[in-house]
Every structure is written in C-alpha cells, then in structure tokens.
Coordinates of N, CA, C and O in Angstrom, one line a residue:
L1 N -24.5 36.2 29.9 CA -24.2 34.9 28.9 C -25.8 34.1 27.9 O -25.1 33.5 27.0
E2 N -26.5 34.3 28.6 CA -27.6 33.7 27.6 C -27.7 34.3 26.4 O -28.2 34.6 25.7
S3 N -27.3 35.8 26.9 CA -27.5 36.8 24.9 C -26.5 36.1 24.5 O -26.8 35.6 22.9
S4 N -25.2 35.6 24.7 CA -24.1 35.3 23.9 C -24.3 33.9 23.6 O -24.1 33.2 22.6
L5 N -25.6 33.1 24.1 CA -25.5 31.8 23.8 C -26.7 31.3 22.7 O -27.1 30.7 21.7
L6 N -27.8 32.9 22.5 CA -28.0 33.0 21.6 C -27.6 32.9 19.8 O -28.1 32.4 19.2
T7 N -26.1 33.6 19.8 CA -25.5 33.0 18.7 C -24.7 31.3 18.5 O -24.4 31.6 17.4
Q8 N -25.4 30.6 19.3 CA -24.4 29.6 19.3 C -25.4 28.6 18.4 O -26.5 28.8 19.0
P9 N -24.9 27.7 18.0 CA -26.1 26.9 16.9 C -26.5 25.5 17.7 O -25.6 25.0 19.1
W10 N -27.2 24.9 17.9 CA -28.3 23.6 17.9 C -26.7 22.7 17.9 O -26.4 22.6 16.8
A11 N -26.8 21.2 18.8 CA -26.0 20.3 18.5 C -26.6 19.1 18.4 O -27.3 19.0 19.3
S12 N -26.5 18.1 17.9 CA -27.1 16.9 18.4 C -26.2 16.1 19.3 O -25.0 15.9 18.3
V13 N -26.5 15.6 19.8 CA -25.3 15.2 21.1 C -26.1 13.7 21.3 O -27.2 13.6 21.9
C14 N -25.3 12.8 22.2 CA -25.8 11.6 22.6 C -24.8 12.0 23.7 O -23.7 12.1 24.5
F15 N -25.8 11.6 25.2 CA -25.1 11.5 26.8 C -25.7 9.8 27.1 O -26.8 9.5 27.5
G16 N -25.0 9.2 27.3 CA -25.0 7.8 27.3 C -26.1 7.6 26.3 O -25.7 7.5 24.7
E17 N -26.9 6.7 26.4 CA -27.8 5.7 25.4 C -29.1 6.9 24.8 O -29.3 7.3 23.9
S18 N -28.9 8.6 25.6 CA -30.1 9.4 24.9 C -29.5 10.9 24.2 O -28.4 10.2 24.4
A19 N -30.5 10.6 23.1 CA -29.8 11.6 21.8 C -30.6 13.0 22.5 O -31.6 13.2 22.5
F20 N -30.4 14.0 22.1 CA -30.5 15.2 22.6 C -30.0 16.5 21.8 O -29.0 16.3 20.7
L21 N -30.4 17.5 21.6 CA -30.0 18.5 21.3 C -29.5 19.3 22.4 O -30.0 19.4 23.5
A22 N -28.1 20.1 22.6 CA -27.9 21.2 23.3 C -27.1 22.3 22.3 O -26.7 22.0 21.0
K23 N -27.3 23.1 23.3 CA -26.3 24.4 23.1 C -25.6 24.8 24.5 O -26.1 24.9 25.3
A24 N -24.1 25.7 24.4 CA -23.9 26.2 25.4 C -23.3 27.3 25.6 O -22.8 27.4 24.2
C25 N -22.6 27.8 26.0 CA -21.6 28.7 26.1 C -21.2 29.2 27.3 O -21.0 28.8 28.9
F26 N -19.6 29.4 27.7 CA -18.8 29.0 28.8 C -17.4 30.3 28.8 O -17.5 31.1 27.2
R27 N -18.0 31.6 30.3 CA -16.8 32.8 30.4 C -16.5 32.7 31.5 O -16.6 31.6 31.8
D28 N -15.5 33.5 31.9 CA -14.6 33.8 32.8 C -15.9 33.7 34.1 O -15.4 33.4 35.2
T29 N -16.8 34.1 34.0 CA -18.0 34.4 34.6 C -19.0 33.3 35.1 O -19.7 33.5 35.9
G30 N -18.7 32.0 34.4 CA -19.8 31.4 34.5 C -20.2 30.6 33.2 O -19.2 30.6 32.2
Y31 N -21.2 29.8 33.2 CA -21.6 28.6 31.8 C -23.1 29.4 31.6 O -24.0 29.0 32.7
V32 N -23.6 29.0 30.4 CA -24.9 29.3 30.4 C -25.6 27.5 29.2 O -24.4 27.1 28.7
L33 N -26.3 26.3 29.9 CA -25.9 24.6 29.2 C -27.7 24.8 28.6 O -28.8 25.9 30.0
L34 N -28.2 24.6 27.5 CA -29.3 24.1 26.9 C -29.8 22.9 26.6 O -28.6 22.9 25.2
I35 N -30.9 21.9 26.6 CA -30.7 20.8 26.3 C -32.3 20.5 26.2 O -33.1 21.1 26.9
S36 N -31.7 19.9 25.2 CA -33.3 20.0 24.6 C -33.9 18.0 23.8 O -32.7 17.8 23.0
D37 N -34.6 17.5 24.1 CA -34.9 16.5 23.2 C -36.0 16.3 22.6 O -36.8 15.2 21.9
L38 N -36.3 17.6 22.2 CA -37.5 18.0 21.5 C -39.5 17.8 22.4 O -40.1 18.2 21.8
S39 N -38.6 16.9 23.4 CA -40.2 17.6 24.0 C -40.3 18.1 25.5 O -41.4 18.6 25.5
S40 N -38.9 18.1 25.8 CA -38.8 19.2 26.9 C -37.1 19.8 26.8 O -36.2 19.6 26.0
V41 N -37.5 20.6 27.5 CA -36.3 21.3 27.3 C -36.4 22.4 28.6 O -36.1 22.4 29.7
W42 N -34.5 21.6 29.4 CA -33.7 22.4 30.6 C -32.5 23.3 30.3 O -32.2 23.2 29.3
Y43 N -32.6 23.8 31.4 CA -31.3 24.3 31.2 C -30.6 24.6 32.6 O -30.9 24.2 33.7
E44 N -29.1 25.2 32.6 CA -28.6 25.6 33.8 C -27.4 26.4 33.6 O -27.0 26.8 32.5
I45 N -28.0 27.8 34.1 CA -26.6 28.6 34.8 C -26.4 28.3 35.1 O -27.2 28.9 36.8
A46 N -24.7 29.0 35.4 CA -24.2 28.7 36.9 C -22.9 29.5 36.9 O -22.2 29.5 36.0
N47 N -23.0 30.8 37.8 CA -21.2 31.5 37.9 C -20.4 31.3 38.9 O -20.4 30.1 38.8
T48 N -20.0 31.9 39.0 CA -18.2 31.2 39.4 C -18.0 30.6 40.6 O -17.4 30.0 41.3
E49 N -19.4 31.5 41.9 CA -19.5 31.1 42.8 C -19.9 29.9 43.2 O -19.8 29.0 43.8
A50 N -21.1 29.6 42.0 CA -21.9 28.0 42.1 C -20.7 27.1 41.7 O -20.9 25.9 42.0
V51 N -19.8 27.8 40.4 CA -19.2 26.4 40.2 C -18.3 26.2 40.6 O -17.6 24.8 41.5
G52 N -17.5 27.1 41.6 CA -16.2 26.7 43.3 C -17.2 25.8 44.3 O -15.7 25.1 44.5
Q53 N -17.6 26.4 44.5 CA -18.6 25.4 45.4 C -18.7 23.9 45.1 O -18.5 22.9 46.1
R54 N -19.6 24.2 43.6 CA -19.6 22.3 43.1 C -18.6 22.0 43.5 O -18.6 20.5 43.2
S55 N -17.1 22.2 42.6 CA -15.5 21.2 42.5 C -15.7 20.9 43.3 O -15.0 20.4 43.7
K56 N -16.1 22.3 44.7 CA -15.2 21.3 46.1 C -15.9 20.3 47.3 O -15.4 19.0 46.8
E57 N -17.3 20.1 46.3 CA -17.9 18.7 46.9 C -17.8 17.6 45.7 O -17.7 16.2 46.2
L58 N -17.7 17.9 44.5 CA -17.2 16.5 43.7 C -16.0 16.3 42.8 O -15.8 15.2 43.1
N59 N -14.7 17.5 43.8 CA -13.5 17.4 43.4 C -12.4 17.8 44.5 O -12.1 18.4 44.5
K60 N -12.1 16.8 45.5 CA -11.6 17.3 47.3 C -10.6 17.1 46.8 O -10.1 18.0 47.4
R61 N -10.1 16.0 45.4 CA -8.7 16.1 45.5 C -8.2 17.7 44.8 O -6.6 17.7 44.6
L62 N -9.1 18.1 43.9 CA -8.7 18.7 42.6 C -8.2 20.4 44.0 O -8.9 20.9 43.9
T63 N -7.2 21.2 43.9 CA -7.5 22.6 44.6 C -6.6 23.2 43.6 O -5.8 24.1 43.2
V64 N -7.8 23.3 42.3 CA -7.2 24.7 40.9 C -7.9 26.0 41.2 O -8.5 25.8 41.8
H65 N -7.7 26.6 40.3 CA -8.5 27.5 40.7 C -9.8 27.8 39.8 O -10.5 26.8 38.8
V66 N -11.2 28.4 39.8 CA -12.5 27.8 39.8 C -12.5 28.4 38.1 O -13.4 27.9 37.2
S67 N -11.5 29.3 37.6 CA -11.4 29.4 36.0 C -10.7 28.5 35.1 O -10.8 27.8 34.1
S68 N -9.5 27.1 35.5 CA -9.2 25.9 35.3 C -10.4 25.1 35.5 O -10.9 23.8 34.1
F69 N -11.2 25.2 36.1 CA -12.7 24.2 36.1 C -13.2 24.4 34.9 O -13.7 23.9 34.2
L70 N -14.1 25.9 34.7 CA -14.3 26.7 34.0 C -13.6 26.5 32.5 O -14.4 26.0 31.4
H71 N -12.3 26.2 32.5 CA -11.4 26.4 31.1 C -11.9 25.1 30.2 O -12.2 24.0 29.4
R72 N -11.5 24.2 31.5 CA -11.9 22.3 31.5 C -13.3 21.9 31.2 O -13.2 21.4 30.0
L73 N -14.3 22.4 32.0 CA -15.5 22.5 31.2 C -16.1 22.4 29.9 O -16.1 21.6 28.7
R74 N -15.3 23.7 29.2 CA -15.4 24.6 28.5 C -14.9 24.0 27.2 O -15.2 23.1 25.9
N75 N -13.6 23.2 27.4 CA -12.9 22.4 27.1 C -13.4 20.6 26.2 O -13.4 19.8 25.9
L76 N -14.6 20.2 27.5 CA -15.1 19.1 27.8 C -16.3 19.2 27.0 O -16.8 18.2 25.2
I77 N -17.3 20.0 26.9 CA -18.1 20.7 26.3 C -18.4 20.7 25.1 O -19.0 20.7 24.0
C78 N -17.4 21.9 24.2 CA -17.6 22.7 23.2 C -17.5 21.3 21.8 O -17.5 21.1 21.3
P79 N -16.4 20.5 22.0 CA -15.3 20.0 21.3 C -16.7 18.5 20.7 O -17.0 18.3 20.1
L80 N -17.6 18.0 21.8 CA -19.0 17.3 22.0 C -19.7 17.8 21.2 O -20.7 16.9 20.6
L81 N -19.7 19.3 21.6 CA -21.2 20.2 21.0 C -20.7 20.4 19.2 O -21.4 20.8 18.1
A82 N -19.1 20.2 18.9 CA -18.4 19.9 17.0 C -18.5 18.5 16.8 O -17.8 18.6 15.5
G83 N -18.6 17.9 17.3 CA -19.2 16.7 16.6 C -17.5 16.4 16.6 O -17.3 14.5 16.8
Q84 N -16.6 16.2 17.6 CA -15.7 16.1 18.4 C -15.5 15.9 19.9 O -14.0 16.2 20.8
P85 N -15.8 14.7 19.9 CA -15.6 14.0 21.8 C -14.7 14.3 22.2 O -14.1 13.2 21.0
D86 N -14.0 13.6 23.1 CA -13.3 13.5 24.2 C -13.6 11.9 24.4 O -14.4 11.9 25.1
T87 N -12.5 11.5 23.3 CA -12.7 9.4 24.2 C -12.7 8.9 25.3 O -13.0 7.7 26.0
A88 N -11.7 10.2 26.1 CA -11.5 9.8 27.6 C -12.6 10.1 29.0 O -12.5 9.8 29.6
T89 N -13.7 10.9 28.0 CA -14.5 11.1 29.1 C -16.0 11.2 27.8 O -16.3 10.5 27.2
S90 N -17.1 10.3 29.2 CA -17.7 9.6 29.4 C -18.9 10.7 30.6 O -18.7 11.5 31.0
F91 N -20.3 10.2 30.0 CA -21.0 11.3 30.1 C -22.3 10.2 29.9 O -22.6 9.1 29.8
S92 N -23.0 10.2 31.5 CA -24.5 10.1 31.0 C -25.1 11.2 31.9 O -24.7 12.0 32.5
C93 N -26.7 11.0 31.6 CA -27.6 11.7 32.4 C -29.1 11.1 33.2 O -29.6 9.7 33.1
H94 N -29.4 11.7 33.8 CA -30.9 10.7 34.2 C -31.7 12.1 34.3 O -31.7 12.4 34.5
R95 N -32.5 11.8 34.3 CA -34.2 12.4 34.3 C -34.7 12.6 35.3 O -34.8 11.0 35.7
T96 N -35.0 13.5 36.0 CA -36.1 13.5 37.1 C -37.4 13.5 36.3 O -37.6 14.4 36.0
A97 N -38.3 13.4 37.8 CA -39.3 15.1 38.1 C -39.1 16.9 37.4 O -39.6 17.2 37.3
S98 N -38.2 16.5 38.3 CA -37.8 17.9 38.1 C -37.0 18.1 38.2 O -36.3 20.1 37.5
G99 N -36.0 17.7 36.2 CA -34.9 18.2 36.0 C -33.9 17.2 35.0 O -35.1 15.9 35.2
L100 N -32.9 17.6 35.2 CA -32.3 16.3 34.1 C -31.2 17.0 34.8 O -30.5 17.5 34.3
S101 N -30.1 15.7 34.8 CA -28.6 16.1 35.6 C -28.1 15.5 34.4 O -28.5 14.3 33.8
L102 N -26.9 15.5 34.0 CA -25.3 15.4 33.4 C -24.5 14.8 33.7 O -23.8 16.1 34.5
H103 N -24.5 14.1 34.0 CA -22.8 13.8 34.6 C -21.3 13.7 33.9 O -21.8 12.7 32.5
V104 N -19.9 14.1 34.9 CA -19.2 13.8 33.4 C -18.2 13.5 34.6 O -17.9 14.0 35.1
K105 N -17.5 12.6 34.0 CA -16.6 12.1 34.2 C -15.0 12.4 33.5 O -14.9 11.4 32.4
S106 N -14.4 12.9 33.8 CA -12.6 12.9 33.1 C -11.7 13.0 33.6 O -11.8 12.5 34.7
E107 N -10.5 13.3 33.1 CA -9.7 14.3 34.8 C -8.5 15.3 34.3 O -9.3 16.4 33.4
L108 N -8.4 15.6 35.8 CA -7.7 17.5 34.7 C -6.1 17.1 35.8 O -6.6 16.5 37.0
S109 N -5.3 17.3 35.1 CA -3.7 17.7 35.8 C -4.3 16.2 36.4 O -2.7 16.3 37.4
G110 N -4.1 15.0 35.5 CA -3.7 13.6 35.8 C -4.4 13.0 37.1 O -4.7 12.3 37.7
L111 N -5.9 13.9 37.7 CA -6.4 13.4 38.8 C -7.8 13.8 38.2 O -7.4 13.9 37.1
P112 N -8.4 12.4 38.5 CA -9.7 11.9 37.8 C -10.7 13.5 38.7 O -10.7 13.9 39.3
F113 N -11.9 13.9 37.1 CA -12.4 15.3 37.1 C -13.9 14.8 36.7 O -13.9 13.8 36.2
Y114 N -15.2 15.3 37.8 CA -15.9 15.2 38.2 C -17.6 16.3 37.7 O -16.8 17.2 38.7
W115 N -17.8 15.7 36.9 CA -18.9 16.9 36.6 C -20.4 16.4 36.8 O -20.3 16.3 35.7
D116 N -21.5 17.5 37.4 CA -22.2 17.4 37.2 C -23.6 18.6 36.8 O -23.7 20.0 37.6
F117 N -23.7 19.0 35.6 CA -24.4 19.6 35.2 C -26.2 19.9 36.2 O -27.5 18.4 35.3
H118 N -26.0 20.4 37.1 CA -28.2 20.6 37.4 C -29.2 21.1 36.2 O -29.2 22.5 36.7
C119 N -29.4 20.8 36.0 CA -30.9 21.1 34.3 C -31.4 21.0 35.1 O -32.1 19.9 35.9
C120 N -32.8 22.3 35.5 CA -34.5 22.5 35.2 C -35.0 22.7 34.2 O -34.5 23.5 33.5
P121 N -36.0 22.7 34.2 CA -37.1 23.1 33.0 C -37.0 24.3 32.6 O -37.0 25.1 33.6
A122 N -36.7 24.7 31.2 CA -36.5 26.0 31.0 C -37.8 26.8 31.2 O -38.8 26.5 30.5
P123 N -37.8 28.0 31.0 CA -39.1 28.9 31.4 C -39.6 28.6 29.9 O -38.6 29.3 29.4
V124 N -40.8 29.3 29.8 CA -41.5 29.4 28.8 C -40.8 30.6 27.5 O -40.7 29.5 26.2
E125 N -40.6 31.9 28.3 CA -39.9 33.0 27.3 C -38.0 32.0 26.1 O -38.0 32.7 25.8
M126 N -37.6 31.0 27.6 CA -36.0 31.3 27.0 C -36.5 30.1 26.2 O -35.8 29.5 25.0
V127 N -37.6 29.3 26.1 CA -37.2 28.1 25.1 C -38.1 28.6 23.6 O -38.0 28.5 22.8
S128 N -39.2 29.8 24.0 CA -39.4 30.4 22.4 C -38.5 31.6 22.2 O -38.0 31.4 20.7
R129 N -37.1 32.0 22.8 CA -36.2 32.6 22.5 C -35.2 31.0 22.1 O -34.5 32.3 20.4
H130 N -35.0 31.3 22.3 CA -33.8 30.3 21.7 C -34.3 28.9 20.6 O -33.3 28.3 19.5
L131 N -35.9 28.7 20.8 CA -35.8 27.5 19.8 C -37.2 27.6 19.3 O -36.8 27.2 17.5
V132 N -38.1 28.3 19.9 CA -39.4 28.4 19.0 C -39.5 29.3 17.9 O -39.6 29.2 17.0
R133 N -39.0 30.6 17.8 CA -38.9 31.7 17.6 C -37.6 31.5 15.8 O -38.2 31.9 14.9
P134 N -36.5 30.9 16.5 CA -35.5 30.8 16.0 C -36.0 29.8 14.7 O -36.2 29.7 13.1
L135 N -36.8 28.4 14.8 CA -37.4 27.3 14.4 C -38.4 28.3 13.2 O -38.5 28.1 11.4
I136 N -39.9 28.7 13.7 CA -40.1 29.5 13.3 C -39.7 30.2 11.9 O -40.2 30.8 10.8
R137 N -38.9 30.9 12.3 CA -38.1 32.2 11.2 C -37.5 30.9 10.6 O -38.0 31.5 8.8
M138 N -37.0 30.1 10.8 CA -36.0 29.6 9.3 C -37.3 27.9 7.9 O -36.4 28.8 7.4
S139 N -38.4 28.4 9.5 CA -39.0 27.3 8.1 C -39.8 28.4 7.9 O -39.8 28.4 6.4
L140 N -39.9 29.7 8.0 CA -40.7 30.9 7.0 C -39.1 31.4 5.8 O -39.8 31.5 4.2
A141 N -38.1 31.6 6.5 CA -37.2 31.1 4.9 C -37.2 30.1 4.2 O -37.1 30.7 3.0
L142 N -37.4 29.0 4.4 CA -37.6 27.9 3.6 C -38.5 27.6 2.6 O -39.2 27.6 1.3
Q143 N -39.6 28.9 3.7 CA -41.1 28.6 2.7 C -41.1 29.8 1.4 O -41.2 29.4 0.3
Y144 N -40.5 30.7 1.7 CA -39.7 31.7 0.7 C -38.9 31.3 0.0 O -39.3 30.9 -1.5
Q145 N -38.0 30.5 -0.3 CA -36.6 29.6 -1.0 C -37.5 28.3 -2.2 O -36.8 28.9 -2.6
V146 N -38.6 28.3 -1.1 CA -39.1 26.5 -2.2 C -39.7 27.1 -3.0 O -40.1 27.4 -4.3
Q147 N -40.7 29.1 -2.8 CA -41.6 29.9 -3.7 C -40.4 30.4 -4.9 O -41.1 30.6 -5.7
E148 N -39.2 30.9 -4.5 CA -38.4 31.9 -5.3 C -38.2 30.9 -6.1 O -38.2 30.9 -7.3
L149 N -37.5 29.0 -5.9 CA -37.0 28.3 -6.9 C -38.6 27.6 -8.0 O -38.3 27.5 -8.4
T150 N -39.7 27.3 -7.0 CA -40.8 26.4 -8.0 C -41.1 28.2 -8.7 O -41.0 27.7 -10.1
S151 N -41.4 29.2 -8.7 CA -41.2 30.0 -10.0 C -40.1 30.1 -10.8 O -40.6 30.0 -11.8
L152 N -39.3 30.4 -10.5 CA -38.1 29.8 -11.4 C -38.1 29.0 -12.3 O -37.7 28.7 -13.3
L153 N -38.2 28.0 -11.9 CA -38.3 25.9 -12.2 C -39.5 26.5 -12.7 O -39.6 25.4 -15.1
L154 N -40.8 27.3 -12.9 CA -42.0 27.5 -14.1 C -41.6 28.0 -15.2 O -41.8 27.9 -16.2
Q155 N -40.7 29.3 -15.0 CA -40.1 30.3 -15.7 C -38.9 29.4 -16.8 O -39.4 29.2 -18.0
K156 N -38.4 28.9 -16.5 CA -37.2 27.9 -17.2 C -38.3 27.1 -18.1 O -37.6 26.6 -19.4
D157 N -39.2 25.7 -17.3 CA -40.2 25.6 -18.3 C -40.2 26.2 -19.5 O -40.4 25.3 -20.9
A158 N -40.3 27.3 -18.9 CA -41.9 28.1 -20.5 C -41.0 28.6 -21.5 O -40.7 28.7 -22.4
E159 N -39.9 28.8 -20.8 CA -38.4 29.2 -21.8 C -38.1 28.2 -22.7 O -38.2 28.1 -23.3
I160 N -37.8 27.0 -22.0 CA -37.9 25.7 -23.1 C -38.7 25.4 -23.9 O -38.9 24.7 -25.6
E161 N -40.3 25.8 -23.4 CA -41.5 24.8 -24.3 C -40.6 26.2 -25.7 O -41.4 26.2 -26.4
D162 N -40.8 27.3 -24.6 CA -40.8 28.3 -26.0 C -39.1 28.0 -27.5 O -39.6 28.5 -28.4
Y163 N -38.6 27.5 -26.6 CA -37.7 27.1 -27.6 C -37.9 26.1 -28.7 O -37.5 26.2 -29.8
R164 N -38.6 24.8 -28.3 CA -39.0 23.3 -28.8 C -39.9 24.2 -29.2 O -40.0 23.3 -30.9
E165 N -41.0 25.3 -29.4 CA -42.0 25.0 -30.8 C -41.5 26.5 -31.5 O -41.9 26.1 -32.9
S166 N -39.9 27.0 -31.3 CA -39.3 27.7 -32.6 C -38.4 26.4 -33.4 O -37.6 27.1 -34.1
G167 N -38.3 25.2 -33.0 CA -38.1 24.4 -33.6 C -36.4 24.0 -32.8 O -35.4 23.5 -34.0
A168 N -36.2 24.4 -31.7 CA -34.6 23.9 -31.0 C -34.6 22.8 -30.9 O -36.1 22.1 -30.4
T169 N -34.0 21.7 -30.9 CA -33.7 20.5 -30.5 C -32.5 20.0 -29.8 O -31.5 21.1 -29.9
L170 N -32.4 19.6 -28.9 CA -31.2 18.9 -27.9 C -30.3 18.1 -28.7 O -30.2 17.6 -29.5
S171 N -29.7 18.5 -28.3 CA -27.7 17.9 -28.9 C -27.4 16.4 -28.3 O -27.3 15.8 -28.7
R172 N -28.1 16.6 -27.5 CA -28.2 15.3 -26.0 C -29.2 15.5 -25.6 O -30.2 15.6 -24.8
D173 N -29.8 13.7 -26.1 CA -31.3 13.5 -25.3 C -31.5 12.7 -23.8 O -32.5 13.1 -23.7
R174 N -30.1 12.5 -23.2 CA -30.0 12.6 -21.6 C -30.3 13.9 -20.9 O -30.6 14.1 -20.0
L175 N -30.0 15.0 -21.3 CA -30.6 16.4 -21.1 C -31.7 16.7 -21.3 O -33.0 17.7 -20.0
R176 N -33.3 16.1 -21.3 CA -34.4 16.2 -21.3 C -34.9 15.7 -19.9 O -34.4 14.9 -19.4
T177 N -36.1 16.9 -20.0 CA -37.0 16.8 -18.2 C -37.8 16.8 -19.3 O -38.5 17.7 -19.7
E178 N -38.8 16.1 -17.9 CA -40.1 16.8 -17.9 C -40.3 18.2 -17.8 O -40.3 18.8 -16.4
P179 N -41.7 18.7 -17.7 CA -42.0 19.9 -16.8 C -42.3 19.1 -15.4 O -42.7 18.6 -15.1
F180 N -41.8 21.1 -14.8 CA -41.9 21.2 -12.9 C -42.9 20.6 -12.9 O -44.3 21.5 -13.6
Q181 N -44.2 19.7 -11.5 CA -44.9 19.6 -11.2 C -45.8 20.2 -9.5 O -45.1 19.3 -9.1
V182 N -46.0 21.3 -9.4 CA -46.4 21.4 -8.4 C -46.2 20.6 -7.8 O -46.1 20.4 -6.4
E183 N -47.3 20.1 -8.0 CA -48.7 19.4 -6.8 C -48.0 18.6 -6.6 O -48.0 17.8 -6.0
M184 N -47.6 17.9 -7.8 CA -46.6 16.3 -7.1 C -45.8 17.2 -6.2 O -45.4 15.6 -5.8
F185 N -45.0 18.1 -6.8 CA -43.3 17.7 -6.2 C -43.7 18.2 -4.7 O -43.3 17.2 -3.4
Q186 N -45.4 19.0 -4.2 CA -45.1 19.0 -3.0 C -45.7 17.2 -2.6 O -45.7 17.1 -1.0
Q187 N -46.9 16.6 -3.3 CA -46.9 15.8 -2.6 C -46.3 14.7 -2.2 O -46.2 14.0 -1.4
N188 N -45.0 14.6 -3.0 CA -44.1 13.7 -2.9 C -43.4 14.0 -1.5 O -42.8 13.4 -0.8
F189 N -43.1 15.6 -1.8 CA -42.1 16.4 -0.2 C -43.0 16.1 1.2 O -42.3 15.4 2.1
M190 N -44.4 15.9 0.7 CA -44.7 15.7 2.4 C -45.4 14.1 2.4 O -44.9 13.6 4.1
A191 N -45.0 12.8 1.8 CA -45.1 11.7 1.6 C -44.0 11.2 2.5 O -43.6 10.4 3.5
E192 N -42.5 11.9 2.1 CA -41.0 12.0 2.3 C -41.1 12.4 4.1 O -40.1 11.9 5.1
V193 N -41.2 13.7 4.2 CA -41.5 14.1 5.9 C -42.5 12.8 6.4 O -42.0 12.9 7.7
R194 N -43.6 12.6 6.5 CA -44.7 11.6 7.4 C -43.6 10.0 7.1 O -43.9 9.7 8.1
S195 N -43.5 9.8 6.4 CA -42.2 8.6 6.3 C -40.8 8.6 7.5 O -41.1 8.0 8.1
A196 N -40.4 9.6 7.3 CA -38.4 10.6 7.5 C -39.5 10.3 9.3 O -38.5 10.1 10.2
S197 N -40.8 10.5 10.3 CA -41.2 11.6 11.1 C -41.5 10.6 11.9 O -41.7 10.3 12.8
N198 N -41.8 9.0 10.9 CA -42.6 7.5 11.5 C -41.0 7.0 11.8 O -39.9 7.0 11.2

C-alpha cells in the first residue's frame, strides 16, 4: 500500500476550516492516508481487519462487507483529492498531542455512514520518502530548467544584437525587447517569493 502511495500526487484539501496537503491509496486489502499541514505529517494504514472492526463500532446499522466500506471510502476521498468533493459529505478534523483525527459523515445504502481516520505522526523515513526527497528532486529539476532557459535567453539576446549590428530592423516596434538581466530577474523573483510567503 505505501509503495503504491508513492505514485499518488499530493492534493490541497480543506477539512473543516483547516487546509492540508493529502494523498491516499485504497485497495481491497485496506488503505493508507497521508496528511500534512507543512508543519507536521500524519498517516494511517489500515488493513481489512481494522476497517471491519471500526465499521462495526461506527456503523452499527450497516451490515455490509468490508470491501463495500473500502469502496465507499475510496469514492469519498479520491474525488475530494481530485477537487470534486461530494457535497453530501462533511469532513472535520481534530488535532491532539498524539495525532490527528479526520471525521467523515456521509451515507451508504440510504443509511448514515460515519468514518474516523485515526492518524498518528509519520515516522521520519516516511516523511522523507513522500515529502522531502520529492520536493528536493523537483527543486533541483526546476533550478536546472531555469539555468537552461537563462542560457537560452542570453544566446537569443546575442543573436538579436548581431542582427542589429548587421543593420536589421524590426518591422513592428512593439516586438522590441530589453536585453535579459540575470541579476535583476533573480532579485525580482526572490522578492515575489518573499512576498508570497508572508
């Protein structure tokens, strides 16, 4: 389950009034849920036995197979992560010193359906595997891309300057551009980043 979770993208979601990043994977054998507020990371892995036991505690009137509960949970969580939440379903969360509880209220087969995800703090290796390492890899890839684009822009500026020195002129003056200033671009970019983070 956790290996399959690596292929799932992070999604921005709101549970009640709180904003989180989350990813999840549901299988016939259970589920794994990973949630972060960028200060802490919580997770829950539940197999069919745990799902069956909790479903009996929370949904005494429902007598359906564990696979139906897992299917229902997948149909509630996955659309939410895709930005298409079920309007008939409500989510709320409660943080404690020992973890985070996510409460779900919906319906199944015409009856009320309740579920509680009991998430505990994720171990360091899990946080590294799912959050830190992917972010660092993406950051390095973006840095390389910026370097390549900067090099290309400087080459284009040199090409344009060569045309001008050869007597070429623009047929439309509105297409004229100023030479690319690397230092100015970096200063403006960092200023925007600082502004966005405040």
